[in-house]
Amino acid sequence: MELCQQISVLRQKITAAKSDGKQVGLVPTMGYLHAGHQSLIQQARLDCDLVVVSIFVNPIQFGPNEDYATYPRDLERDSQMAYAAGADLIFAPPVADMYPKPNLAHVEVDLMGNCLCGRSRQGHFRGVATVVSKLFNIAQPHKAYFGKKDAQQLAIIKRMVEDLNFPIHIVAIPIAREQDGLAMSSRNIYLSPAQRAQAPVLHQALVKAQEMFTLGERSSIQIIAAMKQMIGYQSLADIDYIEIVDTETLQPVEILDNSSLLALAVRFGKTRLIDNITLGED
Ligand code: AMP
């Protein structure tokens, strides 16, 4: 497996692969890989001839009080994990190459970026859509792989690709979880033992919601109230939001149909965890 840090070198390699008729898959990540990232890489390996994993902690998607400086980074470990999952190439550009000048051009997906996580993370999804556009323009893959863990991000990228005619197929991968149900995340290492012990309540509350839905409950208010009560029993959990929205547009749904996204964000101290489920589907 190769490590590539220069945009021009990556472009040459991908151009050569494409002219040989190879299918190129891109897995965008911020690194500190875990089994969730690996499941994206494994699917790309099955689908594509050249699997590129980008590792880039994107400064423009972090707010001033967020964890950009302390976000975990370990390129050596990531290389091993990406290789084990089947990657051919890691693209890890320096920030100065991705943003040689202050970034003036941005990609904003209206309405979808300001709700859910966007409410407490102003500008976050503009930063995400902008860097993903840059990565798409740099790598020009046939397919790009995103986790359902970040459901809002996935919906925004799908809409961006549709609205802006990127010739890229977006592949969505199910959420990888720890044995106790906690969704895998690079940020889980921030949790204290006591917080970690309470964190599986997020998944338990989602399962409870799924059960209510299966038993016929169709009122968002009722489902959310039951979840709030359940999460509220955990002393260290501080709910940011629990919402049920349309899977594609992310706009609130009051009476549920078969494809509603139930998404939540809960803080444990400074660590904000997200999780979700598609009611009626998973
Ligand atoms: P990140 O490095 O956190 O930006 O994530 C990179 C990609 O991996 C995104 O598409 C995420 O949705 C995906 N991802 C992160 N955690 C998981 C998980 N537990 N299961 C599935 N995909 C995930």
Short mmCIF file of C-alpha atoms and ligand atoms in Angstrom, two decimals:
data_model
loop_
_atom_site.label_atom_id
_atom_site.label_comp_id
_atom_site.label_asym_id
_atom_site.label_seq_id
_atom_site.Cartn_x
_atom_site.Cartn_y
_atom_site.Cartn_z
CA MET A 1 0.00 0.00 0.00
CA GLU A 2 1.22 3.48 -0.83
CA LEU A 3 1.11 6.74 1.10
CA CYS A 4 0.56 9.79 -1.03
CA GLN A 5 0.69 13.30 0.40
CA GLN A 6 0.70 15.43 -2.72
CA ILE A 7 -2.42 16.32 -4.68
CA SER A 8 -0.57 16.24 -8.02
CA VAL A 9 0.86 12.77 -7.34
CA LEU A 10 -2.55 11.39 -6.37
CA ARG A 11 -4.03 12.83 -9.57
CA GLN A 12 -1.33 11.12 -11.69
CA LYS A 13 -1.93 7.75 -10.06
CA ILE A 14 -5.69 7.97 -10.44
CA THR A 15 -5.47 9.15 -14.05
CA ALA A 16 -3.20 6.20 -14.83
CA ALA A 17 -5.55 3.73 -13.11
CA LYS A 18 -8.57 5.11 -14.96
CA SER A 19 -6.83 4.95 -18.31
CA ASP A 20 -6.24 1.24 -17.57
CA GLY A 21 -10.00 0.94 -17.18
CA LYS A 22 -9.89 0.59 -13.39
CA GLN A 23 -12.80 1.49 -11.11
CA VAL A 24 -11.72 3.95 -8.45
CA GLY A 25 -13.29 4.06 -4.97
CA LEU A 26 -12.72 6.86 -2.43
CA VAL A 27 -13.25 6.52 1.32
CA PRO A 28 -13.02 9.98 2.93
CA THR A 29 -12.05 9.93 6.62
CA MET A 30 -10.46 12.08 9.30
CA GLY A 31 -8.29 9.16 10.40
CA TYR A 32 -7.87 7.47 13.76
CA LEU A 33 -9.48 4.53 12.03
CA HIS A 34 -11.64 1.89 13.69
CA ALA A 35 -13.69 -1.06 12.50
CA GLY A 36 -16.43 1.29 11.25
CA HIS A 37 -14.02 2.94 8.81
CA GLN A 38 -12.70 -0.49 7.90
CA SER A 39 -16.17 -1.66 6.87
CA LEU A 40 -16.29 1.22 4.36
CA ILE A 41 -12.86 0.25 3.01
CA GLN A 42 -13.85 -3.43 2.81
CA GLN A 43 -16.92 -2.60 0.73
CA ALA A 44 -14.83 -0.37 -1.55
CA ARG A 45 -12.38 -3.27 -1.95
CA LEU A 46 -15.23 -5.52 -3.10
CA ASP A 47 -16.54 -2.94 -5.59
CA CYS A 48 -13.42 -1.25 -6.99
CA ASP A 49 -9.96 -1.90 -8.49
CA LEU A 50 -8.21 1.03 -6.80
CA VAL A 51 -9.24 1.88 -3.24
CA VAL A 52 -8.12 5.31 -2.02
CA VAL A 53 -8.58 6.25 1.66
CA SER A 54 -8.21 9.93 2.40
CA ILE A 55 -7.12 10.95 5.88
CA PHE A 56 -7.55 14.63 6.51
CA VAL A 57 -8.64 16.42 9.66
CA ASN A 58 -10.44 19.26 7.94
CA PRO A 59 -9.98 22.52 9.87
CA ILE A 60 -12.89 24.34 8.23
CA GLN A 61 -15.50 21.94 9.62
CA PHE A 62 -14.53 22.57 13.26
CA GLY A 63 -15.98 25.46 15.24
CA PRO A 64 -13.69 27.71 17.33
CA ASN A 65 -14.48 25.83 20.55
CA GLU A 66 -14.33 22.35 19.06
CA ASP A 67 -11.61 19.70 19.14
CA TYR A 68 -9.62 20.40 15.94
CA ALA A 69 -6.28 20.72 17.77
CA THR A 70 -6.80 17.66 19.95
CA TYR A 71 -8.56 15.40 17.42
CA PRO A 72 -6.67 12.07 17.60
CA ARG A 73 -4.12 11.55 14.82
CA ASP A 74 -1.93 8.49 14.17
CA LEU A 75 -0.94 8.00 10.54
CA GLU A 76 1.20 4.93 11.22
CA ARG A 77 -1.64 3.07 12.93
CA ASP A 78 -4.14 4.25 10.31
CA SER A 79 -1.91 2.96 7.50
CA GLN A 80 -1.86 -0.49 9.07
CA MET A 81 -5.62 -0.54 9.59
CA ALA A 82 -6.38 0.74 6.09
CA TYR A 83 -4.04 -1.84 4.59
CA ALA A 84 -5.62 -4.64 6.64
CA ALA A 85 -9.06 -3.63 5.33
CA GLY A 86 -7.88 -3.66 1.70
CA ALA A 87 -6.85 -0.10 0.81
CA ASP A 88 -4.37 0.46 -2.03
CA LEU A 89 -3.49 4.04 -1.31
CA ILE A 90 -3.70 6.51 1.54
CA PHE A 91 -4.06 10.14 0.62
CA ALA A 92 -3.01 12.32 3.56
CA PRO A 93 -2.42 15.86 2.32
CA PRO A 94 -0.99 18.61 4.55
CA VAL A 95 -3.45 21.36 5.49
CA ALA A 96 -1.31 23.91 3.62
CA ASP A 97 -1.80 21.95 0.38
CA MET A 98 -5.54 21.63 0.79
CA TYR A 99 -5.93 25.28 1.80
CA PRO A 100 -2.96 27.21 0.35
CA LYS A 101 -5.01 30.42 0.60
CA PRO A 102 -7.88 31.35 2.92
CA ASN A 103 -10.82 29.44 1.45
CA LEU A 104 -13.27 31.80 -0.24
CA ALA A 105 -15.33 29.29 -2.24
CA HIS A 106 -17.72 27.14 -0.23
CA VAL A 107 -20.40 24.56 -0.86
CA GLU A 108 -23.56 24.96 1.18
CA VAL A 109 -26.55 22.65 0.99
CA ASP A 110 -29.42 24.92 2.09
CA LEU A 111 -31.85 23.81 4.81
CA MET A 112 -30.10 20.49 5.40
CA GLY A 113 -26.99 21.94 7.04
CA ASN A 114 -28.65 24.10 9.69
CA CYS A 115 -30.89 21.53 11.38
CA LEU A 116 -30.02 18.61 13.74
CA CYS A 117 -26.24 18.79 14.41
CA GLY A 118 -26.00 21.98 12.34
CA ARG A 119 -27.89 23.88 15.04
CA SER A 120 -25.14 23.45 17.60
CA ARG A 121 -22.32 23.24 15.02
CA GLN A 122 -22.71 26.38 12.91
CA GLY A 123 -20.79 26.13 9.64
CA HIS A 124 -19.87 22.48 10.21
CA PHE A 125 -21.71 21.04 7.21
CA ARG A 126 -20.53 23.85 4.95
CA GLY A 127 -16.99 22.79 5.88
CA VAL A 128 -17.85 19.13 5.25
CA ALA A 129 -19.54 19.74 1.88
CA THR A 130 -16.64 21.97 0.81
CA VAL A 131 -13.89 19.50 1.69
CA VAL A 132 -15.79 16.56 0.19
CA SER A 133 -16.22 18.57 -3.03
CA LYS A 134 -12.49 19.24 -3.03
CA LEU A 135 -11.71 15.57 -2.47
CA PHE A 136 -14.15 14.61 -5.24
CA ASN A 137 -12.50 17.06 -7.63
CA ILE A 138 -9.02 15.90 -6.66
CA ALA A 139 -9.64 12.14 -6.79
CA GLN A 140 -12.53 12.00 -9.28
CA PRO A 141 -13.56 8.53 -8.08
CA HIS A 142 -16.31 6.45 -9.62
CA LYS A 143 -17.68 5.65 -6.17
CA ALA A 144 -17.37 7.21 -2.71
CA TYR A 145 -18.19 5.49 0.57
CA PHE A 146 -19.88 7.10 3.58
CA GLY A 147 -21.15 5.67 6.87
CA LYS A 148 -24.77 5.85 7.98
CA LYS A 149 -23.38 6.77 11.41
CA ASP A 150 -23.22 10.37 10.13
CA ALA A 151 -26.70 10.32 8.65
CA GLN A 152 -26.97 14.08 8.21
CA GLN A 153 -23.61 14.20 6.46
CA LEU A 154 -24.66 11.32 4.20
CA ALA A 155 -27.95 13.00 3.24
CA ILE A 156 -26.15 16.30 2.56
CA ILE A 157 -23.48 14.67 0.39
CA LYS A 158 -26.11 12.74 -1.57
CA ARG A 159 -28.03 15.95 -2.20
CA MET A 160 -24.87 17.86 -3.11
CA VAL A 161 -23.91 15.19 -5.66
CA GLU A 162 -27.41 15.30 -7.13
CA ASP A 163 -27.77 19.09 -7.21
CA LEU A 164 -24.25 19.75 -8.54
CA ASN A 165 -24.06 16.78 -10.96
CA PHE A 166 -20.96 15.12 -9.55
CA PRO A 167 -20.54 11.93 -11.65
CA ILE A 168 -19.96 9.89 -8.49
CA HIS A 169 -22.01 7.08 -7.01
CA ILE A 170 -22.44 7.44 -3.23
CA VAL A 171 -22.44 4.15 -1.32
CA ALA A 172 -23.94 4.13 2.22
CA ILE A 173 -22.55 1.65 4.76
CA PRO A 174 -24.38 0.47 7.95
CA ILE A 175 -23.28 1.64 11.40
CA ALA A 176 -20.57 -0.50 13.03
CA ARG A 177 -21.15 -0.89 16.77
CA GLU A 178 -19.25 -2.07 19.84
CA GLN A 179 -20.60 -5.25 21.46
CA ASP A 180 -22.72 -3.23 23.88
CA GLY A 181 -24.30 -1.26 21.02
CA LEU A 182 -22.30 1.98 21.23
CA ALA A 183 -21.66 3.26 17.70
CA MET A 184 -17.94 3.19 16.94
CA SER A 185 -16.38 6.64 16.80
CA SER A 186 -12.90 8.11 16.90
CA ARG A 187 -14.21 10.34 19.70
CA ASN A 188 -15.17 7.44 22.01
CA ILE A 189 -11.62 7.55 23.41
CA TYR A 190 -12.51 10.88 25.06
CA LEU A 191 -15.08 9.15 27.33
CA SER A 192 -14.20 8.52 30.97
CA PRO A 193 -14.92 4.98 32.25
CA ALA A 194 -18.11 6.22 33.93
CA GLN A 195 -19.29 8.01 30.77
CA ARG A 196 -18.39 5.00 28.63
CA ALA A 197 -20.48 2.78 30.91
CA GLN A 198 -23.55 4.99 30.37
CA ALA A 199 -23.05 5.68 26.65
CA PRO A 200 -24.79 2.48 25.37
CA VAL A 201 -28.08 4.09 26.47
CA LEU A 202 -28.11 5.90 23.13
CA HIS A 203 -28.42 2.64 21.23
CA GLN A 204 -30.81 1.21 23.83
CA ALA A 205 -33.10 4.21 23.35
CA LEU A 206 -32.99 3.76 19.56
CA VAL A 207 -33.89 0.08 19.95
CA LYS A 208 -36.76 1.07 22.24
CA ALA A 209 -38.00 3.50 19.58
CA GLN A 210 -37.79 0.81 16.93
CA GLU A 211 -39.86 -1.50 19.15
CA MET A 212 -42.50 1.21 19.66
CA PHE A 213 -42.64 1.74 15.90
CA THR A 214 -42.97 -2.00 15.26
CA LEU A 215 -45.84 -2.14 17.74
CA GLY A 216 -47.63 0.52 15.75
CA GLU A 217 -46.66 3.84 17.38
CA ARG A 218 -46.60 6.55 14.69
CA SER A 219 -46.35 9.72 16.77
CA SER A 220 -42.90 11.31 16.85
CA ILE A 221 -43.77 13.11 20.07
CA GLN A 222 -44.57 9.87 21.90
CA ILE A 223 -41.44 8.10 20.71
CA ILE A 224 -39.17 11.02 21.53
CA ALA A 225 -40.73 11.41 25.00
CA ALA A 226 -40.03 7.75 25.81
CA MET A 227 -36.44 8.11 24.63
CA LYS A 228 -35.88 11.29 26.63
CA GLN A 229 -37.10 9.53 29.74
CA MET A 230 -34.81 6.55 29.16
CA ILE A 231 -31.70 8.62 28.45
CA GLY A 232 -32.58 10.96 31.33
CA TYR A 233 -32.05 8.11 33.83
CA GLN A 234 -28.32 8.24 33.01
CA SER A 235 -26.81 10.90 35.25
CA LEU A 236 -23.96 11.87 32.91
CA ALA A 237 -26.02 12.15 29.71
CA ASP A 238 -27.05 15.60 28.51
CA ILE A 239 -29.39 15.49 25.49
CA ASP A 240 -28.57 17.93 22.69
CA TYR A 241 -31.41 16.76 20.45
CA ILE A 242 -33.60 13.80 19.58
CA GLU A 243 -35.52 14.30 16.34
CA ILE A 244 -37.42 12.36 13.74
CA VAL A 245 -36.98 13.72 10.23
CA ASP A 246 -37.45 12.84 6.59
CA THR A 247 -34.50 10.68 5.52
CA GLU A 248 -33.80 12.69 2.39
CA THR A 249 -34.69 16.27 3.26
CA LEU A 250 -34.00 16.12 7.03
CA GLN A 251 -37.15 18.14 7.71
CA PRO A 252 -39.22 17.19 10.81
CA VAL A 253 -41.87 14.46 10.54
CA GLU A 254 -44.70 14.37 13.08
CA ILE A 255 -46.59 11.29 11.93
CA LEU A 256 -44.24 8.55 10.84
CA ASP A 257 -44.11 6.72 7.56
CA ASN A 258 -41.77 3.93 6.61
CA SER A 259 -38.58 5.84 6.02
CA SER A 260 -38.11 8.33 8.81
CA LEU A 261 -34.71 9.03 10.28
CA LEU A 262 -34.52 9.08 14.06
CA ALA A 263 -31.35 10.95 14.97
CA LEU A 264 -29.90 12.06 18.28
CA ALA A 265 -26.93 13.80 19.82
CA VAL A 266 -26.07 13.47 23.50
CA ARG A 267 -23.22 15.04 25.42
CA PHE A 268 -21.18 13.22 28.00
CA GLY A 269 -19.11 16.02 29.50
CA LYS A 270 -17.33 17.66 26.56
CA THR A 271 -17.85 14.66 24.28
CA ARG A 272 -20.82 14.83 21.98
CA LEU A 273 -21.99 11.47 20.64
CA ILE A 274 -24.35 10.96 17.72
CA ASP A 275 -26.36 7.95 16.63
CA ASN A 276 -29.42 7.19 14.54
CA ILE A 277 -31.72 4.58 13.15
CA THR A 278 -34.09 4.50 10.19
CA LEU A 279 -37.43 3.57 11.69
CA GLY A 280 -39.01 0.62 10.00
CA GLU A 281 -35.88 -0.27 8.09
CA ASP A 282 -33.04 -1.49 10.39
P1 AMP B 1 -14.79 10.30 10.23
O1 AMP B 1 -13.38 9.86 10.18
O2 AMP B 1 -15.40 10.29 11.59
O3 AMP B 1 -15.01 11.60 9.47
O4 AMP B 1 -15.61 9.21 9.41
C1 AMP B 1 -15.26 8.86 8.11
C2 AMP B 1 -16.36 8.02 7.53
O5 AMP B 1 -16.51 6.83 8.31
C3 AMP B 1 -17.72 8.72 7.50
O6 AMP B 1 -18.39 8.40 6.29
C4 AMP B 1 -18.42 8.12 8.69
O7 AMP B 1 -19.82 8.11 8.58
C5 AMP B 1 -17.87 6.71 8.67
N1 AMP B 1 -18.00 6.10 10.00
C6 AMP B 1 -17.51 6.58 11.17
N2 AMP B 1 -17.89 5.79 12.20
C7 AMP B 1 -18.63 4.80 11.65
C8 AMP B 1 -19.33 3.67 12.19
N3 AMP B 1 -19.34 3.41 13.50
N4 AMP B 1 -19.98 2.86 11.33
C9 AMP B 1 -20.00 3.12 10.00
N5 AMP B 1 -19.37 4.17 9.44
C10 AMP B 1 -18.71 5.00 10.25
#
